[in-house]
């Protein structure tokens, strides 16, 4: 059966409408996506090739591995080296830091294991009650919700959490508000899967406070193009608003159960984003009721923030995640830095812009 979200006629019609609306606006436009999965759709389906000249689709800070602070990874490495079993999603193992990498620690004999879901971590801890396990959780709301759900069950004593969990909208607001994204943006594609959890309403702040049009988008080519067209409509009508292209899954107030779980388990506080720095109200940390499962308190690991050393020399990740540079503007792109041997964090994860651009080409080929 044909996938209507990849239908050629619909794609052509949306692309034509985008071009018409862009011409009517009569100036260059910059629209940022803040989700690696959107960047992947744009690159994989070569959607940039359908855009009129002057309409830029800019990858933003949408990859949790790319923005995970070096000191958070350093703490995970320190825990692994002191004999605790560290459980992590696989891509994080390859991120290089000034403390080495989790992969290096594993090579030196530390017990670092890959998990595929937070549930795997709990199961590992239950199976070996004589060992201490730490789940190193780096991710956005889509990871935070299932991690919070672990604590709704009986969490064994030998299990604790090293959180590098983050909230997306507050960080993007800081970038937009603080003017840290180079270009003045004309619109945002909001991440559909994050909004399934937190609701479209979490992105209302952008039109309301910054007159910036936002469309919540799914991940098929028709989803992305339809959301872009919604943004173009708002720009043409000179009325910033919040559109929800992904209404088949995203409710205005999200998933109430998941939000309640997160609110029960986590407190919101300032968090450090690699390449960006500290962002108010953008990190999730265990509440006091769960402090005995807080790995930082339990094992006394604490490495101070140090933004100035956070990016390997020559790497432009700090500019790529802010939408200030495209991946192929980095001198190391596909030379010293490749998917097989990533030098900077944006080349490691499948959600990193450098990884995506390397995998799918410079994303300007016309596929349809
Ligand atoms: Fe960093 Fe590699 Fe991307 Fe350059 S190509 S910005 S070194 S991740």
CSV table of C-alpha atoms and ligand atoms in Angstrom, one decimal:
chain,number,residue,atom,x,y,z
A,1,UNK,CA,0.0,0.0,0.0
A,2,UNK,CA,1.3,3.4,-0.9
A,3,UNK,CA,2.5,5.6,2.0
A,4,UNK,CA,0.5,8.8,1.6
A,5,UNK,CA,3.2,10.7,3.5
A,6,UNK,CA,5.6,9.9,0.6
A,7,UNK,CA,3.2,10.5,-2.2
A,8,UNK,CA,4.9,12.2,-5.2
A,9,UNK,CA,2.0,14.3,-6.3
A,10,UNK,CA,1.4,15.6,-2.7
A,11,UNK,CA,5.1,16.4,-2.4
A,12,UNK,CA,5.1,18.3,-5.8
A,13,UNK,CA,2.0,20.2,-4.8
A,14,UNK,CA,3.4,21.2,-1.4
A,15,UNK,CA,6.8,22.2,-3.0
A,16,UNK,CA,5.0,24.4,-5.6
A,17,UNK,CA,2.9,26.0,-2.9
A,18,UNK,CA,6.1,26.7,-0.8
A,19,UNK,CA,7.7,28.3,-3.8
A,20,UNK,CA,4.7,30.4,-4.6
A,21,UNK,CA,4.4,31.6,-1.0
A,22,UNK,CA,8.1,32.3,-0.8
A,23,UNK,CA,8.0,34.4,-4.0
A,24,UNK,CA,5.1,36.4,-2.5
A,25,UNK,CA,7.1,37.2,0.7
A,26,UNK,CA,9.9,38.6,-1.5
A,27,UNK,CA,12.9,38.1,0.8
A,28,UNK,CA,15.3,35.4,2.0
A,29,UNK,CA,14.0,33.2,4.8
A,30,UNK,CA,15.7,31.0,7.4
A,31,UNK,CA,13.8,28.2,9.0
A,32,UNK,CA,15.5,26.1,11.7
A,33,UNK,CA,14.7,22.5,12.6
A,34,UNK,CA,15.5,21.6,16.1
A,35,UNK,CA,15.4,17.9,15.8
A,36,UNK,CA,18.0,15.5,14.3
A,37,UNK,CA,15.2,13.4,12.9
A,38,UNK,CA,13.9,16.3,10.9
A,39,UNK,CA,17.4,17.0,9.5
A,40,UNK,CA,17.6,13.4,8.6
A,41,UNK,CA,14.3,13.5,6.7
A,42,UNK,CA,15.3,16.7,4.9
A,43,UNK,CA,18.7,15.2,3.9
A,44,UNK,CA,17.5,11.6,3.2
A,45,UNK,CA,14.6,12.9,1.0
A,46,UNK,CA,16.7,15.7,-0.5
A,47,UNK,CA,14.0,18.3,0.4
A,48,UNK,CA,16.5,21.2,0.2
A,49,UNK,CA,16.5,20.5,-3.5
A,50,UNK,CA,12.8,21.4,-3.6
A,51,UNK,CA,13.2,24.7,-1.9
A,52,UNK,CA,13.5,28.0,-3.8
A,53,UNK,CA,16.8,29.8,-3.7
A,54,UNK,CA,16.9,32.0,-0.7
A,55,UNK,CA,14.8,29.7,1.6
A,56,UNK,CA,17.4,28.1,3.9
A,57,UNK,CA,16.6,25.1,6.0
A,58,UNK,CA,19.0,25.2,9.0
A,59,UNK,CA,19.9,22.3,11.2
A,60,UNK,CA,19.8,23.4,14.9
A,61,UNK,CA,20.6,21.9,18.3
A,62,UNK,CA,18.5,18.8,17.9
A,63,UNK,CA,20.9,16.0,18.7
A,64,UNK,CA,21.3,15.0,22.4
A,65,UNK,CA,24.6,13.4,21.9
A,66,UNK,CA,26.0,16.5,20.2
A,67,UNK,CA,25.0,18.8,23.1
A,68,UNK,CA,25.9,16.5,26.0
A,69,UNK,CA,28.5,18.3,28.1
A,70,UNK,CA,32.0,16.9,28.2
A,71,UNK,CA,31.9,16.9,32.0
A,72,UNK,CA,28.8,14.7,32.0
A,73,UNK,CA,30.6,12.2,29.9
A,74,UNK,CA,33.7,12.6,32.1
A,75,UNK,CA,31.6,11.7,35.1
A,76,UNK,CA,30.3,8.6,33.4
A,77,UNK,CA,33.9,7.6,32.6
A,78,UNK,CA,35.0,8.3,36.2
A,79,UNK,CA,32.3,6.1,37.5
A,80,UNK,CA,33.2,3.3,35.1
A,81,UNK,CA,36.8,3.5,36.1
A,82,UNK,CA,35.9,3.3,39.8
A,83,UNK,CA,34.3,-0.1,39.2
A,84,UNK,CA,30.6,0.8,38.7
A,85,UNK,CA,28.9,-0.7,35.7
A,86,UNK,CA,27.9,2.1,33.4
A,87,UNK,CA,25.0,1.6,31.0
A,88,UNK,CA,24.6,3.9,28.0
A,89,UNK,CA,23.0,4.2,24.6
A,90,UNK,CA,25.6,3.1,22.1
A,91,UNK,CA,26.4,6.3,20.2
A,92,UNK,CA,27.5,8.0,23.4
A,93,UNK,CA,30.4,5.5,23.7
A,94,UNK,CA,32.2,7.0,20.7
A,95,UNK,CA,32.1,10.7,21.8
A,96,UNK,CA,35.6,11.9,22.4
A,97,UNK,CA,36.3,14.3,25.3
A,98,UNK,CA,39.3,15.5,27.2
A,99,UNK,CA,38.6,12.7,29.7
A,100,UNK,CA,38.8,10.1,26.9
A,101,UNK,CA,35.7,8.3,25.8
A,102,UNK,CA,33.5,5.6,27.3
A,103,UNK,CA,34.8,3.3,24.5
A,104,UNK,CA,38.4,4.0,25.8
A,105,UNK,CA,37.3,3.2,29.3
A,106,UNK,CA,35.8,-0.1,28.1
A,107,UNK,CA,39.0,-0.9,26.3
A,108,UNK,CA,40.9,-0.3,29.5
A,109,UNK,CA,38.8,-2.9,31.3
A,110,UNK,CA,35.9,-0.8,32.8
A,111,UNK,CA,32.5,-2.3,32.7
A,112,UNK,CA,30.6,-0.2,30.1
A,113,UNK,CA,27.6,-1.8,28.5
A,114,UNK,CA,25.3,-0.7,25.7
A,115,UNK,CA,21.5,-0.6,26.3
A,116,UNK,CA,18.7,-0.1,23.8
A,117,UNK,CA,16.1,1.2,26.2
A,118,UNK,CA,15.9,2.4,29.9
A,119,UNK,CA,14.1,-0.9,30.7
A,120,UNK,CA,17.3,-2.8,29.7
A,121,UNK,CA,19.2,-0.9,32.5
A,122,UNK,CA,16.7,-1.9,35.2
A,123,UNK,CA,16.7,-5.5,34.1
A,124,UNK,CA,20.6,-5.6,34.2
A,125,UNK,CA,20.6,-4.2,37.7
A,126,UNK,CA,18.0,-6.8,38.8
A,127,UNK,CA,19.9,-9.7,37.3
A,128,UNK,CA,23.1,-8.9,39.2
A,129,UNK,CA,22.1,-7.6,42.6
A,130,UNK,CA,25.8,-7.9,43.7
A,131,UNK,CA,26.9,-5.2,41.3
A,132,UNK,CA,26.3,-1.4,41.2
A,133,UNK,CA,24.8,-0.1,38.0
A,134,UNK,CA,24.5,3.5,36.7
A,135,UNK,CA,22.3,4.4,33.8
A,136,UNK,CA,24.0,7.3,32.0
A,137,UNK,CA,20.9,8.9,30.5
A,138,UNK,CA,21.5,11.6,27.9
A,139,UNK,CA,18.5,12.7,25.8
A,140,UNK,CA,15.5,15.0,25.4
A,141,UNK,CA,11.9,14.6,26.6
A,142,UNK,CA,11.5,11.4,24.6
A,143,UNK,CA,14.2,9.7,26.7
A,144,UNK,CA,13.2,11.5,29.9
A,145,UNK,CA,9.7,10.0,29.9
A,146,UNK,CA,10.7,6.3,29.8
A,147,UNK,CA,13.5,7.0,32.4
A,148,UNK,CA,10.9,8.6,34.7
A,149,UNK,CA,8.7,5.6,34.2
A,150,UNK,CA,11.4,3.4,35.7
A,151,UNK,CA,11.0,5.1,39.0
A,152,UNK,CA,7.3,4.4,39.0
A,153,UNK,CA,8.3,0.8,39.5
A,154,UNK,CA,10.4,-0.8,42.2
A,155,UNK,CA,13.9,0.4,41.4
A,156,UNK,CA,16.5,-1.9,43.0
A,157,UNK,CA,19.0,-0.5,45.5
A,158,UNK,CA,22.0,-1.2,43.2
A,159,UNK,CA,20.6,1.1,40.4
A,160,UNK,CA,21.3,4.8,40.0
A,161,UNK,CA,21.0,7.5,37.4
A,162,UNK,CA,23.5,9.9,36.0
A,163,UNK,CA,21.2,12.3,34.2
A,164,UNK,CA,22.1,14.5,31.2
A,165,UNK,CA,18.5,14.8,30.3
A,166,UNK,CA,17.4,18.0,28.7
A,167,UNK,CA,14.4,20.0,27.7
A,168,UNK,CA,14.4,21.4,24.2
A,169,UNK,CA,12.1,24.4,24.1
A,170,UNK,CA,13.9,26.4,26.9
A,171,UNK,CA,17.2,25.9,25.2
A,172,UNK,CA,15.9,27.0,21.8
A,173,UNK,CA,14.3,30.0,23.5
A,174,UNK,CA,17.6,31.0,25.0
A,175,UNK,CA,19.3,30.7,21.6
A,176,UNK,CA,16.6,32.8,19.9
A,177,UNK,CA,16.3,35.2,22.8
A,178,UNK,CA,20.0,35.5,23.5
A,179,UNK,CA,20.7,36.0,19.8
A,180,UNK,CA,23.2,33.2,19.9
A,181,UNK,CA,21.9,31.7,16.7
A,182,UNK,CA,23.7,33.8,14.1
A,183,UNK,CA,20.9,34.4,11.8
A,184,UNK,CA,17.6,36.0,12.7
A,185,UNK,CA,15.3,33.1,12.2
A,186,UNK,CA,11.9,33.4,10.4
A,187,UNK,CA,10.4,30.1,11.7
A,188,UNK,CA,10.9,26.9,13.6
A,189,UNK,CA,10.1,23.3,12.9
A,190,UNK,CA,9.3,21.9,16.3
A,191,UNK,CA,10.0,18.2,17.0
A,192,UNK,CA,7.0,16.0,16.7
A,193,UNK,CA,8.1,13.2,19.0
A,194,UNK,CA,9.0,15.6,21.8
A,195,UNK,CA,5.6,17.3,21.4
A,196,UNK,CA,3.9,13.9,21.7
A,197,UNK,CA,5.2,14.0,25.3
A,198,UNK,CA,5.1,17.7,26.3
A,199,UNK,CA,2.4,18.8,23.9
A,200,UNK,CA,2.4,21.4,21.2
A,201,UNK,CA,1.7,24.1,23.8
A,202,UNK,CA,5.3,23.9,25.0
A,203,UNK,CA,6.3,25.8,21.8
A,204,UNK,CA,3.6,28.4,22.1
A,205,UNK,CA,6.2,30.6,23.7
A,206,UNK,CA,7.9,31.4,20.4
A,207,UNK,CA,5.0,33.0,18.6
A,208,UNK,CA,3.7,34.5,21.8
A,209,UNK,CA,6.9,36.0,23.1
A,210,UNK,CA,9.1,36.3,20.0
A,211,UNK,CA,6.7,36.6,17.1
A,212,UNK,CA,8.3,33.6,15.6
A,213,UNK,CA,6.1,31.2,13.6
A,214,UNK,CA,6.3,27.5,14.7
A,215,UNK,CA,5.0,24.3,13.1
A,216,UNK,CA,5.1,21.0,15.0
A,217,UNK,CA,6.1,18.5,12.3
A,218,UNK,CA,6.2,14.7,11.8
A,219,UNK,CA,9.1,13.0,10.0
A,220,UNK,CA,7.9,11.8,6.6
A,221,UNK,CA,8.7,14.1,3.7
A,222,UNK,CA,5.0,15.2,3.4
A,223,UNK,CA,5.0,16.1,7.1
A,224,UNK,CA,8.1,18.3,6.8
A,225,UNK,CA,6.9,20.0,3.6
A,226,UNK,CA,3.4,20.6,5.0
A,227,UNK,CA,4.9,22.1,8.1
A,228,UNK,CA,7.1,24.3,6.1
A,229,UNK,CA,4.2,25.4,4.1
A,230,UNK,CA,2.3,26.3,7.3
A,231,UNK,CA,5.2,28.5,8.4
A,232,UNK,CA,5.3,30.2,5.0
A,233,UNK,CA,1.5,30.9,5.3
A,234,UNK,CA,2.1,32.5,8.6
A,235,UNK,CA,5.0,34.6,7.3
A,236,UNK,CA,2.9,35.6,4.3
A,237,UNK,CA,0.0,36.6,6.6
A,238,UNK,CA,2.3,38.4,8.9
A,239,UNK,CA,0.8,36.6,11.8
A,240,UNK,CA,3.1,34.3,13.9
A,241,UNK,CA,1.3,31.4,15.4
A,242,UNK,CA,1.7,27.7,16.4
A,243,UNK,CA,0.6,25.2,13.8
A,244,UNK,CA,0.4,21.5,14.5
A,245,UNK,CA,1.0,19.5,11.4
A,246,UNK,CA,1.5,16.3,13.4
A,247,UNK,CA,-2.0,16.4,15.0
A,248,UNK,CA,-2.4,12.7,14.3
A,249,UNK,CA,-0.1,12.1,17.3
A,250,UNK,CA,0.5,15.4,19.0
A,251,UNK,CA,-2.2,16.8,21.4
A,252,UNK,CA,-2.1,20.4,22.6
A,253,UNK,CA,-1.2,19.3,26.1
A,254,UNK,CA,0.8,16.2,25.1
A,255,UNK,CA,0.7,12.9,27.0
A,256,UNK,CA,-0.6,13.7,30.5
A,257,UNK,CA,0.6,10.4,32.0
A,258,UNK,CA,4.1,10.8,30.7
A,259,UNK,CA,4.2,14.5,31.9
A,260,UNK,CA,2.9,13.5,35.3
A,261,UNK,CA,5.6,10.8,35.6
A,262,UNK,CA,8.3,13.3,34.6
A,263,UNK,CA,7.0,15.9,37.1
A,264,UNK,CA,7.0,13.4,39.9
A,265,UNK,CA,10.5,12.2,39.3
A,266,UNK,CA,12.5,15.2,38.0
A,267,UNK,CA,13.0,18.8,39.0
A,268,UNK,CA,13.9,21.3,36.4
A,269,UNK,CA,17.2,23.3,36.8
A,270,UNK,CA,19.9,25.0,34.8
A,271,UNK,CA,21.8,22.6,32.5
A,272,UNK,CA,25.0,22.8,30.5
A,273,UNK,CA,24.8,22.3,26.8
A,274,UNK,CA,28.0,21.5,25.0
A,275,UNK,CA,28.9,24.4,22.7
A,276,UNK,CA,26.1,26.5,24.1
A,277,UNK,CA,26.8,26.8,27.8
A,278,UNK,CA,24.4,27.0,30.7
A,279,UNK,CA,20.7,27.3,29.9
A,280,UNK,CA,18.2,28.1,32.6
A,281,UNK,CA,15.4,25.6,33.2
A,282,UNK,CA,16.7,23.2,30.5
A,283,UNK,CA,17.9,20.2,32.6
A,284,UNK,CA,16.1,17.4,34.4
A,285,UNK,CA,17.5,16.2,37.7
A,286,UNK,CA,16.2,13.7,40.2
A,287,UNK,CA,14.0,15.1,43.0
A,288,UNK,CA,15.1,14.7,46.6
A,289,UNK,CA,12.7,11.7,47.1
A,290,UNK,CA,15.0,9.8,44.7
A,291,UNK,CA,18.4,11.1,45.9
A,292,UNK,CA,19.7,7.7,46.9
A,293,UNK,CA,19.5,6.8,43.2
A,294,UNK,CA,21.3,9.9,42.1
A,295,UNK,CA,24.7,8.7,40.9
A,296,UNK,CA,26.4,12.1,41.5
A,297,UNK,CA,25.4,12.1,45.1
A,298,UNK,CA,25.9,8.4,45.7
A,299,UNK,CA,29.4,8.2,44.3
A,300,UNK,CA,30.5,11.8,44.8
A,301,UNK,CA,31.4,12.5,41.2
A,302,UNK,CA,31.3,16.1,40.1
A,303,UNK,CA,33.3,17.7,37.3
A,304,UNK,CA,32.9,21.4,36.9
A,305,UNK,CA,31.6,23.0,33.7
A,306,UNK,CA,34.3,24.4,31.4
A,307,UNK,CA,32.7,25.6,28.2
A,308,UNK,CA,36.0,27.0,26.8
A,309,UNK,CA,37.5,23.5,26.4
A,310,UNK,CA,34.3,21.8,25.4
A,311,UNK,CA,35.0,21.4,21.7
A,312,UNK,CA,38.0,19.7,20.1
A,313,UNK,CA,40.3,22.1,18.3
A,314,UNK,CA,39.3,22.6,14.7
A,315,UNK,CA,35.8,21.2,15.2
A,316,UNK,CA,33.0,23.6,14.3
A,317,UNK,CA,30.3,21.7,16.3
A,318,UNK,CA,29.7,24.7,18.5
A,319,UNK,CA,28.7,26.6,15.4
A,320,UNK,CA,26.8,23.7,13.7
A,321,UNK,CA,24.5,23.1,16.7
A,322,UNK,CA,23.7,26.8,16.8
A,323,UNK,CA,22.9,26.9,13.1
A,324,UNK,CA,25.8,29.3,12.5
A,325,UNK,CA,27.7,26.9,10.1
A,326,UNK,CA,26.7,24.1,7.9
A,327,UNK,CA,28.6,20.8,8.4
A,328,UNK,CA,30.5,20.9,5.2
A,329,UNK,CA,31.9,24.3,6.1
A,330,UNK,CA,34.1,22.6,8.7
A,331,UNK,CA,37.6,21.9,7.3
A,332,UNK,CA,37.7,18.5,9.0
A,333,UNK,CA,34.4,17.3,7.4
A,334,UNK,CA,34.9,14.0,5.7
A,335,UNK,CA,38.7,14.4,6.1
A,336,UNK,CA,39.9,14.1,9.6
A,337,UNK,CA,36.3,13.6,10.8
A,338,UNK,CA,34.3,10.8,9.3
A,339,UNK,CA,31.4,8.5,10.4
A,340,UNK,CA,33.8,5.6,10.9
A,341,UNK,CA,36.2,7.8,12.9
A,342,UNK,CA,34.3,10.8,14.3
A,343,UNK,CA,36.5,13.7,15.6
A,344,UNK,CA,33.7,15.9,16.9
A,345,UNK,CA,30.4,15.0,18.6
A,346,UNK,CA,28.1,16.1,15.6
A,347,UNK,CA,29.6,13.2,13.5
A,348,UNK,CA,28.9,10.5,16.1
A,349,UNK,CA,25.2,10.2,16.4
A,350,UNK,CA,22.7,9.4,13.7
A,351,UNK,CA,21.0,12.6,14.8
A,352,UNK,CA,24.1,14.8,14.5
A,353,UNK,CA,24.0,17.2,11.5
A,354,UNK,CA,27.6,16.2,10.4
A,355,UNK,CA,26.8,12.5,10.5
A,356,UNK,CA,23.6,13.1,8.5
A,357,UNK,CA,25.2,15.3,5.9
A,358,UNK,CA,28.0,12.8,5.5
A,359,UNK,CA,25.7,9.9,5.2
A,360,UNK,CA,23.2,11.5,2.7
A,361,UNK,CA,25.5,13.9,0.9
A,362,UNK,CA,25.3,17.7,1.2
A,363,UNK,CA,21.5,17.2,1.0
A,364,UNK,CA,20.8,19.3,-2.1
A,365,UNK,CA,20.2,16.6,-4.6
A,366,UNK,CA,16.7,16.4,-6.0
A,367,UNK,CA,15.2,13.0,-5.3
A,368,UNK,CA,11.6,13.5,-6.4
B,1,LIG,FE1,33.0,18.7,14.3
B,1,LIG,FE2,33.5,16.8,12.6
B,1,LIG,FE3,31.4,18.3,12.3
B,1,LIG,FE4,33.8,19.3,11.9
B,1,LIG,S1,32.8,17.7,10.7
B,1,LIG,S2,32.1,20.2,13.0
B,1,LIG,S3,35.0,18.2,13.4
B,1,LIG,S4,31.8,16.9,14.0
